Tab-separated table of C-alpha atoms in Angstrom:
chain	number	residue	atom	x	y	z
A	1	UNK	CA	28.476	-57.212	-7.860
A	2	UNK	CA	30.325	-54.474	-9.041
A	3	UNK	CA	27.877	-52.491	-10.307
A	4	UNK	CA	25.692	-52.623	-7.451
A	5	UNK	CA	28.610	-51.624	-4.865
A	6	UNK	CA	28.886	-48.509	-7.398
A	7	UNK	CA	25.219	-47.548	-7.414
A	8	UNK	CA	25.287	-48.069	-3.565
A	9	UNK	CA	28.034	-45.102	-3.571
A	10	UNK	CA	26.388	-43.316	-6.051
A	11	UNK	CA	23.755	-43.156	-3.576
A	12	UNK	CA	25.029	-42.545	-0.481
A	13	UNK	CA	27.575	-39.666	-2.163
A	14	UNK	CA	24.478	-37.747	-2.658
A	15	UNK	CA	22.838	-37.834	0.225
A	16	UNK	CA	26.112	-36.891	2.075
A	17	UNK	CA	26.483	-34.162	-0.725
A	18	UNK	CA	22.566	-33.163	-0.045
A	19	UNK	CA	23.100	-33.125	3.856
A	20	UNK	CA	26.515	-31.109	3.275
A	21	UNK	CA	24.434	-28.349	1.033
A	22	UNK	CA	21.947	-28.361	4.042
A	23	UNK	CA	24.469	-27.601	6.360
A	24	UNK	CA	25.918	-25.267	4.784
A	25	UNK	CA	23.192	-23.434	3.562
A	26	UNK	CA	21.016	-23.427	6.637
A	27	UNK	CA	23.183	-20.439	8.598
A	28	UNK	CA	22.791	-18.141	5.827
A	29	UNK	CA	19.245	-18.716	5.185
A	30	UNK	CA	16.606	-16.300	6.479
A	31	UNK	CA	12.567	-16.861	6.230
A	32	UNK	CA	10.253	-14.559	4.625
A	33	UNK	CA	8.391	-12.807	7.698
A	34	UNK	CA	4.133	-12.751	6.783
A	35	UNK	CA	2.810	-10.039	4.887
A	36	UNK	CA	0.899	-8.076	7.349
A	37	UNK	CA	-2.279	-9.519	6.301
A	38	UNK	CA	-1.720	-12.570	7.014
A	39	UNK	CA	-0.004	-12.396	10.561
A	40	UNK	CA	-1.374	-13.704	13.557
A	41	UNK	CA	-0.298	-15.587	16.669
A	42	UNK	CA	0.852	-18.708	14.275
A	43	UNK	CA	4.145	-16.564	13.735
A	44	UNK	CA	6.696	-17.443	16.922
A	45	UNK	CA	9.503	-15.912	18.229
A	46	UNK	CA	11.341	-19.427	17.169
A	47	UNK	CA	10.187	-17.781	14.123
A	48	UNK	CA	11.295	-14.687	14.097
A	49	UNK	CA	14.492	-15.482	15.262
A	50	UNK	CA	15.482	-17.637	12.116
A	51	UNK	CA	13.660	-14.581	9.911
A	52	UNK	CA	15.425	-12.001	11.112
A	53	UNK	CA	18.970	-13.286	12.075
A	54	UNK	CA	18.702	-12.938	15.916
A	55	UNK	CA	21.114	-14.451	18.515
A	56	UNK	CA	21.588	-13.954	22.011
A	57	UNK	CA	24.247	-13.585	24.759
A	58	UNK	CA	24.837	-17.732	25.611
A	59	UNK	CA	25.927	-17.000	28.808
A	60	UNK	CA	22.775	-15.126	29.925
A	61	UNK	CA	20.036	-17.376	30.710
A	62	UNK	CA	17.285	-14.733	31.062
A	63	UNK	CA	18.434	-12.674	27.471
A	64	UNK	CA	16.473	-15.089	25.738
A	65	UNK	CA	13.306	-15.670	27.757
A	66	UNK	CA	13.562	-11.719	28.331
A	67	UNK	CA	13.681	-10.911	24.258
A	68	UNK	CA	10.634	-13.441	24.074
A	69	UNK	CA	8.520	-11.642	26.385
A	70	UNK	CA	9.178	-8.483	24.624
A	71	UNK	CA	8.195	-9.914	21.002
A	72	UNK	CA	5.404	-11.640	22.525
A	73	UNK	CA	4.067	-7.508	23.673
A	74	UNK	CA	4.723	-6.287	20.337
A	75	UNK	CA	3.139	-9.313	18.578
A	76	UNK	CA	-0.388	-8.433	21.066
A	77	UNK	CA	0.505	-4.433	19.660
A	78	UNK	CA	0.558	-5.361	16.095
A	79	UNK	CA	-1.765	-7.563	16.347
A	80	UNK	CA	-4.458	-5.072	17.759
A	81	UNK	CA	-3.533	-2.343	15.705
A	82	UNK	CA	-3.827	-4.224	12.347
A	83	UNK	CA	-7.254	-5.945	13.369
A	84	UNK	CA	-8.443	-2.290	13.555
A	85	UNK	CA	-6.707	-1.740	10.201
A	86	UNK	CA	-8.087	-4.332	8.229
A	87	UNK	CA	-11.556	-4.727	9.825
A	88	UNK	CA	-14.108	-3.720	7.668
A	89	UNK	CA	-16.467	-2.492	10.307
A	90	UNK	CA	-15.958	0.856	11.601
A	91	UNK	CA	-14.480	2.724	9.025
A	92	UNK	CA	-14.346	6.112	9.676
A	93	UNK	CA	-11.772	4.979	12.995
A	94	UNK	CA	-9.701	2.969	10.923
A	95	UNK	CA	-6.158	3.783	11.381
A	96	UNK	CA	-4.070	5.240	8.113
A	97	UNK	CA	-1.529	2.742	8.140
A	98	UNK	CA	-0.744	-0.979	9.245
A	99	UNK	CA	2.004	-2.362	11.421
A	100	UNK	CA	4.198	-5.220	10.524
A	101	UNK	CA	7.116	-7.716	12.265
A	102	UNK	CA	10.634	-6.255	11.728
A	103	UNK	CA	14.143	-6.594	13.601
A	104	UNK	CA	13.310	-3.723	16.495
A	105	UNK	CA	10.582	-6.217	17.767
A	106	UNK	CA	12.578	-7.778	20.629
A	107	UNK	CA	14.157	-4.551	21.943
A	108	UNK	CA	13.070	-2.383	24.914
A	109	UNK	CA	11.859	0.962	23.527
A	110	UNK	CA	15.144	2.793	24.947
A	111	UNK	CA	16.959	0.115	22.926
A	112	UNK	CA	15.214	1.301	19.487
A	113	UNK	CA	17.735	3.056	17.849
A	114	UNK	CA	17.259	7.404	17.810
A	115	UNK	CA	19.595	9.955	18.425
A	116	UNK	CA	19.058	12.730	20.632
A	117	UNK	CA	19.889	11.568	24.064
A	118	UNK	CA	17.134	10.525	25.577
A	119	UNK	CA	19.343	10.368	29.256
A	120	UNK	CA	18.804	13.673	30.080
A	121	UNK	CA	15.050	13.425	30.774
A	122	UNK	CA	12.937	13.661	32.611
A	123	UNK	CA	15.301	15.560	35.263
A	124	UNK	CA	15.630	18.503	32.462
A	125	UNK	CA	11.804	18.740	31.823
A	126	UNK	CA	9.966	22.248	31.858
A	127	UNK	CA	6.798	22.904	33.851
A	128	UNK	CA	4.222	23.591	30.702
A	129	UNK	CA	3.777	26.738	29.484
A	130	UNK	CA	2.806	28.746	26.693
A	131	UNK	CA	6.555	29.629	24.121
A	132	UNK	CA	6.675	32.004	21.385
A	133	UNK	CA	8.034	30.912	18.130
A	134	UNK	CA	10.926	33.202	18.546
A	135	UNK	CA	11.893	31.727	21.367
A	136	UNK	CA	11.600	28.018	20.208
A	137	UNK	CA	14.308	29.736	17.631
A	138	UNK	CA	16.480	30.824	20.605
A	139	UNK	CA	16.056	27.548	22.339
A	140	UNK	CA	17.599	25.648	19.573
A	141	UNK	CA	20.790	28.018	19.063
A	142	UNK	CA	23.875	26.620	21.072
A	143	UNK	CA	24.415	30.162	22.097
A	144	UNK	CA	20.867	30.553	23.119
A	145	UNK	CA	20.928	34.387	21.878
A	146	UNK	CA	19.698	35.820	18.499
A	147	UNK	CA	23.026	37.845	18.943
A	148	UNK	CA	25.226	34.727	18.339
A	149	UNK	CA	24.316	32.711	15.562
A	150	UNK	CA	26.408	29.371	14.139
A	151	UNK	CA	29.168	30.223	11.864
A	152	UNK	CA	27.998	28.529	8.793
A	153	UNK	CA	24.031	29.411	9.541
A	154	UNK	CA	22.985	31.040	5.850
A	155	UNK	CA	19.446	32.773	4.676
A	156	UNK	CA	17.109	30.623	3.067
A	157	UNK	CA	18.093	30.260	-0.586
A	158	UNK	CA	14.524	30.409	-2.367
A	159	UNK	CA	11.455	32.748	-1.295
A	160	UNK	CA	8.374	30.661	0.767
A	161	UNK	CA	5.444	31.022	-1.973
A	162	UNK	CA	2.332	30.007	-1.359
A	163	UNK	CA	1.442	26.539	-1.631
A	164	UNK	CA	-1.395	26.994	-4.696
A	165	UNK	CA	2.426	27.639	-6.854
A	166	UNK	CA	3.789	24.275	-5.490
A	167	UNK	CA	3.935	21.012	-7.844
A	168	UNK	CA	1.101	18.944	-6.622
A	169	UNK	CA	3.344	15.891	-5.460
A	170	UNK	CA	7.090	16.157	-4.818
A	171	UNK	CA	8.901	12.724	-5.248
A	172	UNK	CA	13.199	13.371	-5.091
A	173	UNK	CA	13.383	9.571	-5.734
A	174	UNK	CA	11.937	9.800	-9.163
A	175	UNK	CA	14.223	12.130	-10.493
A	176	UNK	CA	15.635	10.779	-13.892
A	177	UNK	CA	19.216	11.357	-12.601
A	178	UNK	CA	19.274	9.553	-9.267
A	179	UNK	CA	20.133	11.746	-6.527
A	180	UNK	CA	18.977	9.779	-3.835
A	181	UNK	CA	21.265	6.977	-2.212
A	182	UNK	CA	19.749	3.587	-0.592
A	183	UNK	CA	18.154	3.280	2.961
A	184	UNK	CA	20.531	3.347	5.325
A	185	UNK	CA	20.937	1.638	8.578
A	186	UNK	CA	22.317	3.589	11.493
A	187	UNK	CA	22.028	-0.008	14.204
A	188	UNK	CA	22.179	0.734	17.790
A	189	UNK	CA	24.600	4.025	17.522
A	190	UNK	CA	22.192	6.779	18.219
A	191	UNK	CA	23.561	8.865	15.664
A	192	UNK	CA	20.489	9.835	13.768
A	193	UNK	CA	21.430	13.427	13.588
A	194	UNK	CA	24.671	12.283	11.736
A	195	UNK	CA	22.236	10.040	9.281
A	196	UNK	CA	19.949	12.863	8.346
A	197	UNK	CA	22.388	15.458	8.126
A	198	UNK	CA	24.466	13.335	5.658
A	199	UNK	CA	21.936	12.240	4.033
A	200	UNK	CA	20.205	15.337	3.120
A	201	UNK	CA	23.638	16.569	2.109
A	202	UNK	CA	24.107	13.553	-0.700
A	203	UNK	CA	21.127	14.489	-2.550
A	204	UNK	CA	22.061	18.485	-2.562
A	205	UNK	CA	25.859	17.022	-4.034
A	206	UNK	CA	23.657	15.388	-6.698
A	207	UNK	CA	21.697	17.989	-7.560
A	208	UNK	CA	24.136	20.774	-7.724
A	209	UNK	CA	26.920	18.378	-9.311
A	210	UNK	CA	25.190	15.443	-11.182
A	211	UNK	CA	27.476	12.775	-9.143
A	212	UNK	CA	25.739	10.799	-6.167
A	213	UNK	CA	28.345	9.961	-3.681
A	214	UNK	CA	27.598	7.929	-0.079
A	215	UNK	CA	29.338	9.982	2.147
A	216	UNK	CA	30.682	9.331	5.867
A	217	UNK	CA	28.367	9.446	8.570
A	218	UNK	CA	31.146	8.065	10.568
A	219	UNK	CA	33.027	11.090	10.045
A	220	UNK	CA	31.200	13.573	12.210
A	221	UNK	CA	29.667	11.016	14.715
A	222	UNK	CA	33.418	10.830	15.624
A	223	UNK	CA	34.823	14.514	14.537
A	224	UNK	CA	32.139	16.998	14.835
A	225	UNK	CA	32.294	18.848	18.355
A	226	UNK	CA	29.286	19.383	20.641
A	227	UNK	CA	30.416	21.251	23.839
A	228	UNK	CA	26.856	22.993	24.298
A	229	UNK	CA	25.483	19.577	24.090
A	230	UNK	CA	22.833	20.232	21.696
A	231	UNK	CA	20.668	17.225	21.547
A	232	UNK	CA	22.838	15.477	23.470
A	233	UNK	CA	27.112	14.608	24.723
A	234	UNK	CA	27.984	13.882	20.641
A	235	UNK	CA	28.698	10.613	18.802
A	236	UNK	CA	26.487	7.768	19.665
A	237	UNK	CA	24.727	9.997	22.880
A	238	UNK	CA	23.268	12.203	20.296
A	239	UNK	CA	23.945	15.654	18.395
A	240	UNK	CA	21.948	17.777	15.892
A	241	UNK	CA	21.684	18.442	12.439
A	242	UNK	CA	23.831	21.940	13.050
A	243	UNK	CA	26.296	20.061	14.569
A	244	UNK	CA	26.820	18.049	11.095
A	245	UNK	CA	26.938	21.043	9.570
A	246	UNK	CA	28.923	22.824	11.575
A	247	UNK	CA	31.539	20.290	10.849
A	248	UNK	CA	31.324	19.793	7.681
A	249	UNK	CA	31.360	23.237	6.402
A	250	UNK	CA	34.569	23.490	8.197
A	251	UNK	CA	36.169	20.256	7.640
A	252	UNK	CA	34.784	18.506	4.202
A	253	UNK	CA	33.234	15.001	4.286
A	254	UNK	CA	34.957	11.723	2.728
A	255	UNK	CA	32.764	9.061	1.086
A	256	UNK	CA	31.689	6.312	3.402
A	257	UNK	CA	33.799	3.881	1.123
A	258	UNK	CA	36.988	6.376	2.650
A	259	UNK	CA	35.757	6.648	5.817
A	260	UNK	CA	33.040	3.618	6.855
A	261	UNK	CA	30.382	3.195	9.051
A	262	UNK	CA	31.603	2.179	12.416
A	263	UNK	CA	28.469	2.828	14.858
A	264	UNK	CA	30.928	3.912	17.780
A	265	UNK	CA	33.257	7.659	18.056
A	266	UNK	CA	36.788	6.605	16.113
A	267	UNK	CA	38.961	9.911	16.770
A	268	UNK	CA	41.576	8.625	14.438
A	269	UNK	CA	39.560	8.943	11.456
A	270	UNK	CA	39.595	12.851	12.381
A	271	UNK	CA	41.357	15.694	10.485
A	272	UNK	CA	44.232	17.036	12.834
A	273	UNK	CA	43.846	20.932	11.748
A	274	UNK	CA	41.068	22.822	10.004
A	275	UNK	CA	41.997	22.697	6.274
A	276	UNK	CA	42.653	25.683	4.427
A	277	UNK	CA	40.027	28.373	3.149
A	278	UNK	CA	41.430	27.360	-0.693
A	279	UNK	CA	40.649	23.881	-0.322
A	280	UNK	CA	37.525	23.841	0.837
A	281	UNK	CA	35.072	21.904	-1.732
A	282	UNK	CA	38.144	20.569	-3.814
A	283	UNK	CA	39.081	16.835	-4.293
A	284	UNK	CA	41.815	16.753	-2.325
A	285	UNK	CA	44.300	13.984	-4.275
A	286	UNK	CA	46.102	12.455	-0.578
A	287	UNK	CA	42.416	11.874	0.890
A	288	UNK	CA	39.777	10.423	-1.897
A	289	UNK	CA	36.268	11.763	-2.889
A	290	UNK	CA	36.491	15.077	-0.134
A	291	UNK	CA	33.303	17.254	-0.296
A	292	UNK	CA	32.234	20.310	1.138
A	293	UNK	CA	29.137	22.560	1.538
A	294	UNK	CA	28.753	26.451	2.045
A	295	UNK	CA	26.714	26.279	5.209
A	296	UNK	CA	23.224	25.757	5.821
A	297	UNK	CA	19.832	27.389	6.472
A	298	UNK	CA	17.266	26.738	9.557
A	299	UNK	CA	13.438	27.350	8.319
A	300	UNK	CA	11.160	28.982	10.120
A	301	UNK	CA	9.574	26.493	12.604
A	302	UNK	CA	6.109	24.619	12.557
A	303	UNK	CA	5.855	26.762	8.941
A	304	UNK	CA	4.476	23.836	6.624
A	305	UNK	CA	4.278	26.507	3.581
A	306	UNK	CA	8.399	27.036	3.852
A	307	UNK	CA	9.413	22.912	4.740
A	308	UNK	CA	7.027	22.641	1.459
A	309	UNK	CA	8.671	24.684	-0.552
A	310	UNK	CA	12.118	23.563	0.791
A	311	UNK	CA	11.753	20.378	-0.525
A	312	UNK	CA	10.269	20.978	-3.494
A	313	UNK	CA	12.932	23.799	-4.836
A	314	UNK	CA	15.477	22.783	-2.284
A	315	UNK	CA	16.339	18.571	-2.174
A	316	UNK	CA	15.873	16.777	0.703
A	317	UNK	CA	15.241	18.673	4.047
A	318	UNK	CA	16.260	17.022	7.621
A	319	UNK	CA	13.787	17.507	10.037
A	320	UNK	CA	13.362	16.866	13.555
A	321	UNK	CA	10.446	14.445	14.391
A	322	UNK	CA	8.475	12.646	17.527
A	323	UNK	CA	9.307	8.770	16.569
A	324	UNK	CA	7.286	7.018	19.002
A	325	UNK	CA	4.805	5.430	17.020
A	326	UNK	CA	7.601	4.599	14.088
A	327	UNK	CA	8.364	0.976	16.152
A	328	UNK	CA	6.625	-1.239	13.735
A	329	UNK	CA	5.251	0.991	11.200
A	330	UNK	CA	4.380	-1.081	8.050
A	331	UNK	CA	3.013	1.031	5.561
A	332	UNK	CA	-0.024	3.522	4.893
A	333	UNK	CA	-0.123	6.648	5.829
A	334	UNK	CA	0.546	7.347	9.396
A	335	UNK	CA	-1.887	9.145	10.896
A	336	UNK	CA	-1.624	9.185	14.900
A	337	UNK	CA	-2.404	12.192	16.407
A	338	UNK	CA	-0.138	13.754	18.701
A	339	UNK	CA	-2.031	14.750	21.704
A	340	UNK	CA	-1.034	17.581	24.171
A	341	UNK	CA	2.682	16.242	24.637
A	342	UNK	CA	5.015	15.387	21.865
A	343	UNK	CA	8.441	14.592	22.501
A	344	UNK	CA	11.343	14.881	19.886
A	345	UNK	CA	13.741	12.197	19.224
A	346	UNK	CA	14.728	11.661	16.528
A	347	UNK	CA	15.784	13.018	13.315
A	348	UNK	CA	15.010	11.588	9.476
A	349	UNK	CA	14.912	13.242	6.342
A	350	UNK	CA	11.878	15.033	4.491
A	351	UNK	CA	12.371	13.780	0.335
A	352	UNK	CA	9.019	14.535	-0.838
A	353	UNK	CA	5.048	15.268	-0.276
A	354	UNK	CA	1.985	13.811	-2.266
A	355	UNK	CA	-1.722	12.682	-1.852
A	356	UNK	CA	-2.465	9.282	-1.333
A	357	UNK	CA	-6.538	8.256	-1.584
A	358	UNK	CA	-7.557	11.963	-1.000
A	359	UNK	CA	-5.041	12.069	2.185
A	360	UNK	CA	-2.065	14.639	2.121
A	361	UNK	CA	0.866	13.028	4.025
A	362	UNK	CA	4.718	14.098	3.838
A	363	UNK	CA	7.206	11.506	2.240
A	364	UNK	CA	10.028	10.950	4.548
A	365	UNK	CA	13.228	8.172	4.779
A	366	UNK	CA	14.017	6.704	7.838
A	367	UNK	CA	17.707	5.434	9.376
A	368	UNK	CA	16.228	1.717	10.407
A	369	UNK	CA	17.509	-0.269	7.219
A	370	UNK	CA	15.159	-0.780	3.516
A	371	UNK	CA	13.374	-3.648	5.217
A	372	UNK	CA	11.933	-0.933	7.667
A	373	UNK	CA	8.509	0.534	6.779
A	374	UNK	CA	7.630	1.277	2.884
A	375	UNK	CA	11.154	0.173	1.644
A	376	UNK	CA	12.975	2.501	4.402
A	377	UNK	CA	10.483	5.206	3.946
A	378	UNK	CA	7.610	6.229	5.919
A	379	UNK	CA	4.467	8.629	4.941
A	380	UNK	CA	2.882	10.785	7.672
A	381	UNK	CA	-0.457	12.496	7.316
A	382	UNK	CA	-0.061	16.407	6.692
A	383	UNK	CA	-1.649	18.539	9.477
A	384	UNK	CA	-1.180	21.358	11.295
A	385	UNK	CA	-2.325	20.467	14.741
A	386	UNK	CA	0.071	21.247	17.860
A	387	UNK	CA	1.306	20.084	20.800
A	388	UNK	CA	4.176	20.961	23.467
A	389	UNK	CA	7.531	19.463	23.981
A	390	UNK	CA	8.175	19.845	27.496
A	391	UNK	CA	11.221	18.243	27.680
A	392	UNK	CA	13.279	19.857	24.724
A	393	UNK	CA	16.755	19.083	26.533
A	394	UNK	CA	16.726	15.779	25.558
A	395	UNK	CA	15.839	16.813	21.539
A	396	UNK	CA	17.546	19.971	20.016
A	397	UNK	CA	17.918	21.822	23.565
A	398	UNK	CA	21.125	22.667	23.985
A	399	UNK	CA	22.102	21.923	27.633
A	400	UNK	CA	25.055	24.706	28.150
A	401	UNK	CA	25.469	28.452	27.086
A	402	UNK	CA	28.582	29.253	26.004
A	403	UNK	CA	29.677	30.797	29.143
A	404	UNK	CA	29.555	27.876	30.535
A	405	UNK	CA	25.846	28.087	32.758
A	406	UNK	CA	23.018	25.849	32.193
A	407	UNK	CA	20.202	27.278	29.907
A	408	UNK	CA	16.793	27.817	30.905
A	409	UNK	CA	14.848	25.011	30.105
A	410	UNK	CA	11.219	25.792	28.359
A	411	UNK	CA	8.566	23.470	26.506
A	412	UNK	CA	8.634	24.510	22.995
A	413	UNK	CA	5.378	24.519	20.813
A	414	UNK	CA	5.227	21.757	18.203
A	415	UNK	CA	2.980	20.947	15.419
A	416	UNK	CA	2.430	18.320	12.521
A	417	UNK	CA	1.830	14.868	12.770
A	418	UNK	CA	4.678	13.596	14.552
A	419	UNK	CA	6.155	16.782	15.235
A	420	UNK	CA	7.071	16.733	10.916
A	421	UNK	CA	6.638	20.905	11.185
A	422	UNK	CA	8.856	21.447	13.746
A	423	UNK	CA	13.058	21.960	12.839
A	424	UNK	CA	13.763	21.386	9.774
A	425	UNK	CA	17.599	21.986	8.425
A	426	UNK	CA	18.497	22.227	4.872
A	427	UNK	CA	22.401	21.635	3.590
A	428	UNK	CA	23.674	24.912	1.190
A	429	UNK	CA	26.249	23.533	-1.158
């Protein structure tokens, strides 16, 4: 009857409605990815492709199979490292810190995005030998002579006290007025020396003005010259912190919201003549939101009393670290030692210090998204032990003197967990 024919459509309405939603929905919808704790070999790469997003070139019949083999390596890595982690037999050799699955697990490690051009090793690498700490200095100046220093280079604002004077923990994202902006992800451009640069520069903005702005990275990954090629050609192939700088002292810096993120070089989002003196740190009313800084200030190096007292009078410090063992860092407190050889690649920023269960360890923010490590942060054990860069061309090096000849090539003493002590740059608004 009539009535049935109705309830029959009734019916068959919502299941087409229910199978639509599905549809629909499905695309969009990502999995939760197992708390550390409980992952094991259950958890797939079918898996973690639907978790994390992933697709693949269609028209490549080995891409897939060739991602799968690389998440099934990681997955025996994690796996081994975290059964040492949350054993509880051998105690004393536990490791500080757990791994975890995240969205760098199906890339080669050249593929895992850095910043300082990792091309121009090992044909640039130095036979090992011992390096004074004024001569690391020298190594790291494009001009490669204490004569010739950086336009914009300043003294370091505040005196390095001893640490007794220090506040016991240091935590720039607990500040009642926020002057901290969210993770931010800097994908496969290798322009971490554009992300720490900026990003240290934000929170000095916010301190000095009370207004937390995200600001351009795109800007000098696409603007800011680099013909010494320190830590790399520029853009995507790498830069350094002083190159930022350099720029931006110069230039000014639009908000990203201006200027966006476009992880390649974009020369038309360039100024086309150095503004004038006046202008400099003024909103400029025919280009939105321009800011400025007065230069910045290099401290001393492997000096953990002076990157301490940076950050804790100063803001946020960028810093020059050894990322190796970042991959798949979960959370803890990092604690792999260095060994003899360290090799810098990569540059994050320093936003705090603390003490965590009796362990010291340095609070720094990463460039690998918030779903990276502790919420886009990671925390790395303080300690003073050293080790030798012997391939510093392909870190803060820079490859050309002014003049045009190659410089000398030397390994460079390093020290902190990590290389943490190393460089470290702080923005001077």
């Amino acid at each position: 009857d009539e009535e049935e024919l109705l309830s029959t459509m009734r019916i068959v309405i919502s299941a087409s409605f229910t199978l639509l939603c599905i549809q629909l929905l499905y695309p969009c919808v990502s999995a939760t990815p197992p708390d550390a704790s409980n992952l094991d070999v259950s958890y797939t790469f079918n898996k973690y492709v639907v978790d994390f997003d992933k697709s693949y070139d269609d028209n490549n019949e080995g891409e897939y199979q060739k991602r799968k083999d690389i998440f099934d390596n990681r997955m025996i890595e994690i796996l081994r490292h975290n059964e040492a982690y949350f054993s509880e037999e051998d105690v004393m050799n536990r490791p500080g810190y757990f791994m975890n699955a995240n969205h760098l697990m199906d890339l080669e490690i050249s593929e895992i995005p850095k910043g300082f051009d990792k091309s121009l090793s090992p044909g640039w690498a130095a036979n090992q030998q011992q390096i004074t700490t004024s001569m690391t200095r020298d190594l790291l100046s494009p001009t490669a002579s204490t004569e010739e220093k950086y336009k914009y280079e300043k003294k370091l604002p505040f005196e390095c006290n001893d640490i007794s004077t220090l506040p016991k923990e240091v935590d720039w994202r607990k500040k009642e007025l926020s002057v901290i902006t969210p993770p931010k992800d800097q994908g496969g451009c290798g322009a971490c020396w554009a992300f720490g640069s900026v990003t240290a520069l934000e929170t000095q903005i916010a301190i000095k003005t009370h207004k937390l702005h995200v600001l351009s990275e795109e800007e000098p990954i696409s603007c800011a010259k680099n013909p010494d090629q320190c830590g790399g050609t520029g853009g995507c192939q790498g830069a350094i912190a002083e190159t930022a700088y350099e720029y931006i002292s110069t230039y000014g810096i639009h908000t990203n919201e201006n200027t966006p993120y476009e992880a390649r070089t974009d020369k038309s989002v360039c100024p086309k003549q150095e503004p004038k003196p006046q202008l400099r740190g003024l909103v400029d009313d025919k280009s939105p939101a321009v800011y400025t800084m007065k230069g910045f200030a290099v401290l001393p190096a492997n000096d953990e009393k002076c990157l301490m007292n940076a950050v804790a009078k100063h803001g946020s410090v960028a810093i020059a670290v050894d990322a190796s063992h970042f991959n798949f860092y979960g959370g803890g407190i990092m604690d792999t030692p260095n060994g003899k050889n360290i090799d810098i690649d990569h540059l994050v920023v320093l936003e705090g210090y603390g003490t965590d269960d009796g362990v010291d360890y340095w609070l720094v923010r990463n460039s690998w998204g918030p779903n990276w490590g502790e919420n886009g942060y990671i925390r790395i054990k303080r300690s003073q032990d050293c080790g030798y860069d012997t391939t510093p061309l392909n870190a803060l090096h820079c490859k050309y003197k002014p003049d045009g000849n190659i410089n000398p090539v030397h390994p460079v003493k390093v020290c902190g967990i990590a290389g943490v002590l190393y460089h470290s740059v702080i923005p001077i608004v």
